[in-house]
Amino acid sequence: MASLELRFRAGTLELRGLDETAEAPTTMWAWDKRSACWRAPALAYAATILALRDKGLELDDLARAYEVTAFAEAVRREPRPYQTEAFVAWKKAGRRAVVVLPTGAGKTHLAVMAIADARRSTLVLVPTLDLLRQWRGLLSASFRIPIGALGGGEHHVEAITVSTYDSAYAHMEHLGARFGFLVFDEAHHLPSESYALAAKQSLAPFRLGLSATPERSDGRESDYPALIGAIAYRRDIVELSGEFLSDYEVERIEVDLTPDERARYDEERALFRDFLSDERIPIGGPDGWARFLQAVSRSTRGRRAFDAYLVSRQIAFAASAKLEFLEHLLDRHRHDRAIVFSQDAATTYGVSRRFLIPAITHETKQAERAHILDGLASGTFTAVATAKVLNEGVDVPDANVAIVLSGSGSVREHVQRLGRVLRKKDGKRAVLYELVTAGTAETKTSERRREHSAYR
Amino acid sequence: MLTADLVRLRKKGDHHVLEGLGDETRRALLEMAARIVDVGLASVGRTRGELELLRAAEGESQREKLFAKGLAVVFDDASTFEGGGGEATVGRRLALFEYAARRRKEDAAGDVFERTEVLESFARAQGLDAESVDRDLYADRKREERLIAAGFSTGEALVARWELGRVQAFLLRSTAITIELGHPEPNALRKLLRALKFQQLLHVVEVNAGAGAVIRIDGASSLFDPTTKYGLRYALLVPAMIVAGATRIVADLKLRPKRSFLVDDVTLRELSDEATRLTGEVPARAEVDDLLERFPALASRWTAARSTRLIDLVGVTVCVPDLEFVRDDGLRIAFELLGYWNRSAAWARVEAVEKGLSEPVLFAVSERLRVSREALPKEAPSALYVFKGTLRPKLVLDHLERLAEVCDARERVTIQTPKARASRKRP
């Protein structure tokens, strides 16, 4: 029997030598009349190899382009008990699984153990450039080999490479055959439509997802088993607090609008609410927001309602009393390390200008980010303002104060923000302040985002 | 690039089409574009933020504001901006923040942080004035970039690019596209097919019985899930599609209920000048022109003309003939000159003939491709003309005569239906 030929093409697998009427190797394969061959997402690689082997078919595997190589750990750290348990669970799951551990619990150390064990060219996917820089430093120190990077203007592929999710999405159709192991940091980002494609366009047989907050508001955590593997191990903040994470407290502070702010807020909010009521849009419902946006595009009144929504939101987010209280907090914590979170870049730059503290947003270039984060670690800076880019993952071990000036209703975002200040350090006690404008929609937003055991 | 949120559509049957402009709206649009260009030309040296403020008054209704926003995006995309401040700005900013942090730490608990005083004392120490330090604190942000050169000098040019951009905006969001070609321009179509290959896009061509073809384009992963991953590539190919002779573009959009975005032939014709400007002239094939000019001198039974047909190479690829040779009894033989760089294209054609290519084609292949004319047997209804240097009319004629003999012989053994005879005679 003539052998089959398997190739990696543009993020998919092409199988030739099997005619259109033959039985497909697995259910993921389809006949592609565009190129007269069988085609499957690259993700199907491992299952296909096993299926063809079971059928006793001879295969010329021209798809796989990754290295099998030992990565020696230059620095050996004794894993914590739960890290060992998580590692064993991942291996038992066929090296395809998601591990859920709270921020600060040492997920990266678990990844280093897995990379050494997998012995395959590895791509680590991260959501932000700060995390890319952080992972690169950590992997370089752990394995003492050059670590590649994709993102932030860099395109440098090595046997171990760190990439942003955006760059992986852009380049996986070319690089998908070159890695045998994928590590998804902050894996809850993956099930979005575009990022999921990056996972599908890679043929890596081994996969590890890491997250502190795997649940998604759209329910797409159900995609983990197909894209990475099922959740194989899980520990929550409350289980590790004290022994492995810093003790912490959460303080919610309500501020009032000034009379002028209140008048404008009520006026704009009324416009927004009247529109919703007339159009019978339940904004809190599952597709309420999408219906509102559709209605907005249909009429001038709708567009005015949208503007009213933005104005009222901005008044609540940046109430003058919040900024005055922020002044007080920055003074109270002038010998600590504080991160001031807001919902948008404009507020972040406003805070930076007003209080003369550095800002990190999506616009901040890598060198300046590094300088600011190093300065915060060393104590040169005592506070940094940010919008969303520091929500996740970035390791600031000394940060002990989180001030949430404004944010979304996302539980995940709020837990991640708390996570920034929880990394264990001797004698450290972390505090998260949440500033909420009373009598505005923000109070409900705050209630929504606090629906997590960490805030009870 | 213009994005879909800056463009308005209307429903037409099962499709979305671009909102029509109408004479009055077009006049107003041109006037607005002229103002935006004038403001741009007069604002060289100003920041993006300042330009935004200068344009803020453009448009009263939501529709006009959308026009203004879109025109501004197109103008800025084609213009050159330069970042303000660079490293010096970042260095000064970080130094100020370090100084402010030190001062805050030195303060006693409850002291009020005196921003103005901190700024002034920092500026004094640096030999600067506090106002400029404050103003230029974030001079390196994108909105602080300064305009160096305006991308357009007339409102008409800006509107022409904006109109092409409207089509591109929706292709950005599309999951697959279908192009209908009426009478394709062979060189431009070849260029488009090469561009598809370069962009790793896949296509299926359905050649129409009369003239033209339908090309369905998407990416490798589209077979499993509709994805917008390839949208940017589709959008970038719009000018090439128009120049190749597209008479209709249908883009699949991820919408519920399912709808497509349709660009009709009127719109595409209107965009052709701008598309040609962007793609540049498609170079003519001098060898083909030369053959066309010299062939009549042979005084044979054959006439040569430029082809506007496509020939389906039986699922292997599509052939875009350069010329069509017609014998005085109506027998037609297509002629395709293959590129000098692609040997696999020659083998694809051999494979197509072996699979039963339905009509005779003479493929001209440079000897540099190292393909023998014997790759196709003598009795095959198509042939390879392996040429050295230039195309020779006499050798082309010899090949045509030999192919005609094969075709005639095949016809003799085929029971001819009146319909078949009629089609043979069709000019």
PDB file of C-alpha atoms in Angstrom, chain A residues 9-14 28-36 39-41 168-174 193 197 200-201 294 297 299-300 303-304 307 327 330-331 334-335 345-346 349 352-359 363-365 367-368 371-372 379-382, chain B residues 8 62-63 90 93-94 96-98 100-102 104-113 115 118-119 133-144 199-200 202-204 206 216 218-230 233 254 256 315-316 355:
ATOM      1  CA  ARG A   9      -0.053  23.883   5.758  1.00  0.00           C
ATOM      2  CA  ALA A  10      -1.140  27.305   7.003  1.00  0.00           C
ATOM      3  CA  GLY A  11      -2.255  26.105  10.408  1.00  0.00           C
ATOM      4  CA  THR A  12      -3.894  22.942   9.111  1.00  0.00           C
ATOM      5  CA  LEU A  13      -2.837  19.399   8.277  1.00  0.00           C
ATOM      6  CA  GLU A  14      -3.014  18.069   4.730  1.00  0.00           C
ATOM      7  CA  MET A  28     -11.840  16.196  12.642  1.00  0.00           C
ATOM      8  CA  TRP A  29     -10.882  15.556   9.025  1.00  0.00           C
ATOM      9  CA  ALA A  30     -12.765  16.795   5.962  1.00  0.00           C
ATOM     10  CA  TRP A  31     -12.223  16.440   2.230  1.00  0.00           C
ATOM     11  CA  ASP A  32     -11.024  19.763   0.814  1.00  0.00           C
ATOM     12  CA  LYS A  33     -11.951  20.190  -2.839  1.00  0.00           C
ATOM     13  CA  ARG A  34      -9.942  23.453  -2.982  1.00  0.00           C
ATOM     14  CA  SER A  35      -6.726  21.459  -2.921  1.00  0.00           C
ATOM     15  CA  ALA A  36      -8.034  17.942  -3.543  1.00  0.00           C
ATOM     16  CA  ARG A  39      -7.603  18.511   5.703  1.00  0.00           C
ATOM     17  CA  ALA A  40      -7.879  18.905   9.494  1.00  0.00           C
ATOM     18  CA  PRO A  41      -7.034  21.624  12.007  1.00  0.00           C
ATOM     19  CA  ALA A 168       0.422  33.743  18.273  1.00  0.00           C
ATOM     20  CA  TYR A 169      -2.860  34.416  16.481  1.00  0.00           C
ATOM     21  CA  ALA A 170      -0.985  36.287  13.763  1.00  0.00           C
ATOM     22  CA  HIS A 171       1.855  33.778  13.298  1.00  0.00           C
ATOM     23  CA  MET A 172       0.610  30.330  14.290  1.00  0.00           C
ATOM     24  CA  GLU A 173      -0.244  29.413  10.717  1.00  0.00           C
ATOM     25  CA  HIS A 174       3.514  29.622  10.003  1.00  0.00           C
ATOM     26  CA  GLU A 193     -12.841  33.242  18.754  1.00  0.00           C
ATOM     27  CA  LEU A 197      -7.734  29.688  16.362  1.00  0.00           C
ATOM     28  CA  LYS A 200      -6.257  25.028  16.674  1.00  0.00           C
ATOM     29  CA  GLN A 201      -3.490  25.983  14.246  1.00  0.00           C
ATOM     30  CA  GLN A 294     -27.958  47.308  17.642  1.00  0.00           C
ATOM     31  CA  SER A 297     -27.096  52.251  15.315  1.00  0.00           C
ATOM     32  CA  SER A 299     -31.606  56.096  15.274  1.00  0.00           C
ATOM     33  CA  THR A 300     -30.301  59.490  16.287  1.00  0.00           C
ATOM     34  CA  ARG A 303     -26.861  57.405  19.453  1.00  0.00           C
ATOM     35  CA  ARG A 304     -27.718  60.160  21.935  1.00  0.00           C
ATOM     36  CA  ASP A 307     -23.446  59.224  24.475  1.00  0.00           C
ATOM     37  CA  GLU A 327      -4.910  61.666  47.356  1.00  0.00           C
ATOM     38  CA  LEU A 330      -1.521  57.800  48.323  1.00  0.00           C
ATOM     39  CA  ASP A 331      -0.492  59.792  51.365  1.00  0.00           C
ATOM     40  CA  ARG A 334       3.466  56.709  50.762  1.00  0.00           C
ATOM     41  CA  HIS A 335       5.911  54.093  52.098  1.00  0.00           C
ATOM     42  CA  ALA A 345      -6.419  54.961  29.632  1.00  0.00           C
ATOM     43  CA  ALA A 346      -7.729  58.552  29.785  1.00  0.00           C
ATOM     44  CA  TYR A 349      -3.172  59.448  32.362  1.00  0.00           C
ATOM     45  CA  SER A 352      -0.678  60.176  36.510  1.00  0.00           C
ATOM     46  CA  ARG A 353      -0.672  63.898  35.692  1.00  0.00           C
ATOM     47  CA  ARG A 354      -2.547  64.958  38.780  1.00  0.00           C
ATOM     48  CA  PHE A 355      -0.556  62.935  41.313  1.00  0.00           C
ATOM     49  CA  LEU A 356       2.748  62.772  39.403  1.00  0.00           C
ATOM     50  CA  ILE A 357       2.948  58.998  39.536  1.00  0.00           C
ATOM     51  CA  PRO A 358       4.013  56.834  36.554  1.00  0.00           C
ATOM     52  CA  ALA A 359       1.404  55.252  34.307  1.00  0.00           C
ATOM     53  CA  GLU A 363       0.687  52.673  24.841  1.00  0.00           C
ATOM     54  CA  THR A 364       3.636  52.422  27.248  1.00  0.00           C
ATOM     55  CA  LYS A 365       6.703  51.073  25.496  1.00  0.00           C
ATOM     56  CA  ALA A 367      11.646  49.918  28.171  1.00  0.00           C
ATOM     57  CA  GLU A 368       9.543  52.391  30.121  1.00  0.00           C
ATOM     58  CA  HIS A 371      11.769  50.870  34.313  1.00  0.00           C
ATOM     59  CA  ILE A 372       8.500  51.589  36.106  1.00  0.00           C
ATOM     60  CA  GLY A 379      10.757  51.414  46.084  1.00  0.00           C
ATOM     61  CA  THR A 380      11.869  54.251  43.792  1.00  0.00           C
ATOM     62  CA  PHE A 381       8.199  54.586  42.949  1.00  0.00           C
ATOM     63  CA  THR A 382       5.549  54.065  45.591  1.00  0.00           C
TER      64      THR A 382
ATOM     65  CA  ARG B   8     -23.010  52.607   6.781  1.00  0.00           C
ATOM     66  CA  GLN B  62     -24.646  61.478  13.070  1.00  0.00           C
ATOM     67  CA  ARG B  63     -24.280  60.498   9.420  1.00  0.00           C
ATOM     68  CA  VAL B  90      10.388  59.477  28.697  1.00  0.00           C
ATOM     69  CA  ARG B  93       8.978  62.080  32.832  1.00  0.00           C
ATOM     70  CA  LEU B  94      10.476  59.220  34.828  1.00  0.00           C
ATOM     71  CA  LEU B  96       9.941  63.822  37.556  1.00  0.00           C
ATOM     72  CA  PHE B  97       7.991  60.849  38.935  1.00  0.00           C
ATOM     73  CA  GLU B  98      11.033  59.653  40.902  1.00  0.00           C
ATOM     74  CA  ALA B 100       7.737  63.338  43.194  1.00  0.00           C
ATOM     75  CA  ALA B 101       7.848  59.919  44.907  1.00  0.00           C
ATOM     76  CA  ARG B 102      10.856  61.036  46.974  1.00  0.00           C
ATOM     77  CA  ARG B 104       5.950  62.346  48.919  1.00  0.00           C
ATOM     78  CA  LYS B 105       7.952  59.965  51.111  1.00  0.00           C
ATOM     79  CA  GLU B 106       9.673  62.895  52.817  1.00  0.00           C
ATOM     80  CA  ASP B 107       6.354  64.529  53.654  1.00  0.00           C
ATOM     81  CA  ALA B 108       4.923  63.970  57.094  1.00  0.00           C
ATOM     82  CA  ALA B 109       1.686  62.025  57.338  1.00  0.00           C
ATOM     83  CA  GLY B 110      -1.243  64.263  56.484  1.00  0.00           C
ATOM     84  CA  ASP B 111       0.819  66.827  54.568  1.00  0.00           C
ATOM     85  CA  VAL B 112      -0.845  67.961  51.384  1.00  0.00           C
ATOM     86  CA  PHE B 113       1.050  66.952  48.256  1.00  0.00           C
ATOM     87  CA  ARG B 115       1.818  69.360  42.861  1.00  0.00           C
ATOM     88  CA  VAL B 118       6.924  69.816  43.161  1.00  0.00           C
ATOM     89  CA  LEU B 119       6.761  70.558  39.435  1.00  0.00           C
ATOM     90  CA  VAL B 133       7.472  70.166  31.729  1.00  0.00           C
ATOM     91  CA  ASP B 134       3.795  69.845  32.574  1.00  0.00           C
ATOM     92  CA  ARG B 135       2.621  70.342  28.972  1.00  0.00           C
ATOM     93  CA  ASP B 136       5.118  67.887  27.461  1.00  0.00           C
ATOM     94  CA  LEU B 137       4.764  65.243  30.162  1.00  0.00           C
ATOM     95  CA  TYR B 138       3.284  62.745  27.670  1.00  0.00           C
ATOM     96  CA  ALA B 139       4.474  64.327  24.417  1.00  0.00           C
ATOM     97  CA  ASP B 140       5.454  60.882  23.105  1.00  0.00           C
ATOM     98  CA  ARG B 141       1.896  59.523  23.163  1.00  0.00           C
ATOM     99  CA  LYS B 142       0.317  58.795  19.791  1.00  0.00           C
ATOM    100  CA  ARG B 143      -2.068  61.719  20.057  1.00  0.00           C
ATOM    101  CA  GLU B 144       0.984  63.952  20.507  1.00  0.00           C
ATOM    102  CA  GLN B 199      -1.208  35.309   1.082  1.00  0.00           C
ATOM    103  CA  GLN B 200      -1.761  31.575   1.654  1.00  0.00           C
ATOM    104  CA  LEU B 202      -7.127  29.025  -1.139  1.00  0.00           C
ATOM    105  CA  HIS B 203      -9.565  29.366  -3.972  1.00  0.00           C
ATOM    106  CA  VAL B 204     -11.938  27.406  -6.101  1.00  0.00           C
ATOM    107  CA  GLU B 206     -15.842  27.847 -11.483  1.00  0.00           C
ATOM    108  CA  ARG B 216     -14.429  31.583  -4.136  1.00  0.00           C
ATOM    109  CA  ASP B 218     -10.978  31.740   1.812  1.00  0.00           C
ATOM    110  CA  GLY B 219      -8.223  30.381   4.026  1.00  0.00           C
ATOM    111  CA  ALA B 220      -7.091  26.902   4.998  1.00  0.00           C
ATOM    112  CA  SER B 221      -8.879  27.002   8.371  1.00  0.00           C
ATOM    113  CA  SER B 222     -12.137  28.243   6.834  1.00  0.00           C
ATOM    114  CA  LEU B 223     -12.995  24.642   6.024  1.00  0.00           C
ATOM    115  CA  PHE B 224     -13.793  24.032   9.696  1.00  0.00           C
ATOM    116  CA  ASP B 225     -15.095  27.322  11.105  1.00  0.00           C
ATOM    117  CA  PRO B 226     -15.943  30.576   9.401  1.00  0.00           C
ATOM    118  CA  THR B 227     -13.221  32.909  10.639  1.00  0.00           C
ATOM    119  CA  THR B 228     -12.411  36.577  10.132  1.00  0.00           C
ATOM    120  CA  LYS B 229      -8.706  35.715  10.398  1.00  0.00           C
ATOM    121  CA  TYR B 230      -8.206  36.286   6.683  1.00  0.00           C
ATOM    122  CA  ARG B 233      -5.842  39.795   3.419  1.00  0.00           C
ATOM    123  CA  LYS B 254     -20.586  36.646  10.540  1.00  0.00           C
ATOM    124  CA  ARG B 256     -27.284  36.532  12.469  1.00  0.00           C
ATOM    125  CA  GLY B 315      -9.659  20.800 -10.292  1.00  0.00           C
ATOM    126  CA  VAL B 316      -5.911  21.295 -10.564  1.00  0.00           C
ATOM    127  CA  LYS B 355      -7.139  14.217 -16.244  1.00  0.00           C
TER     128      LYS B 355
END
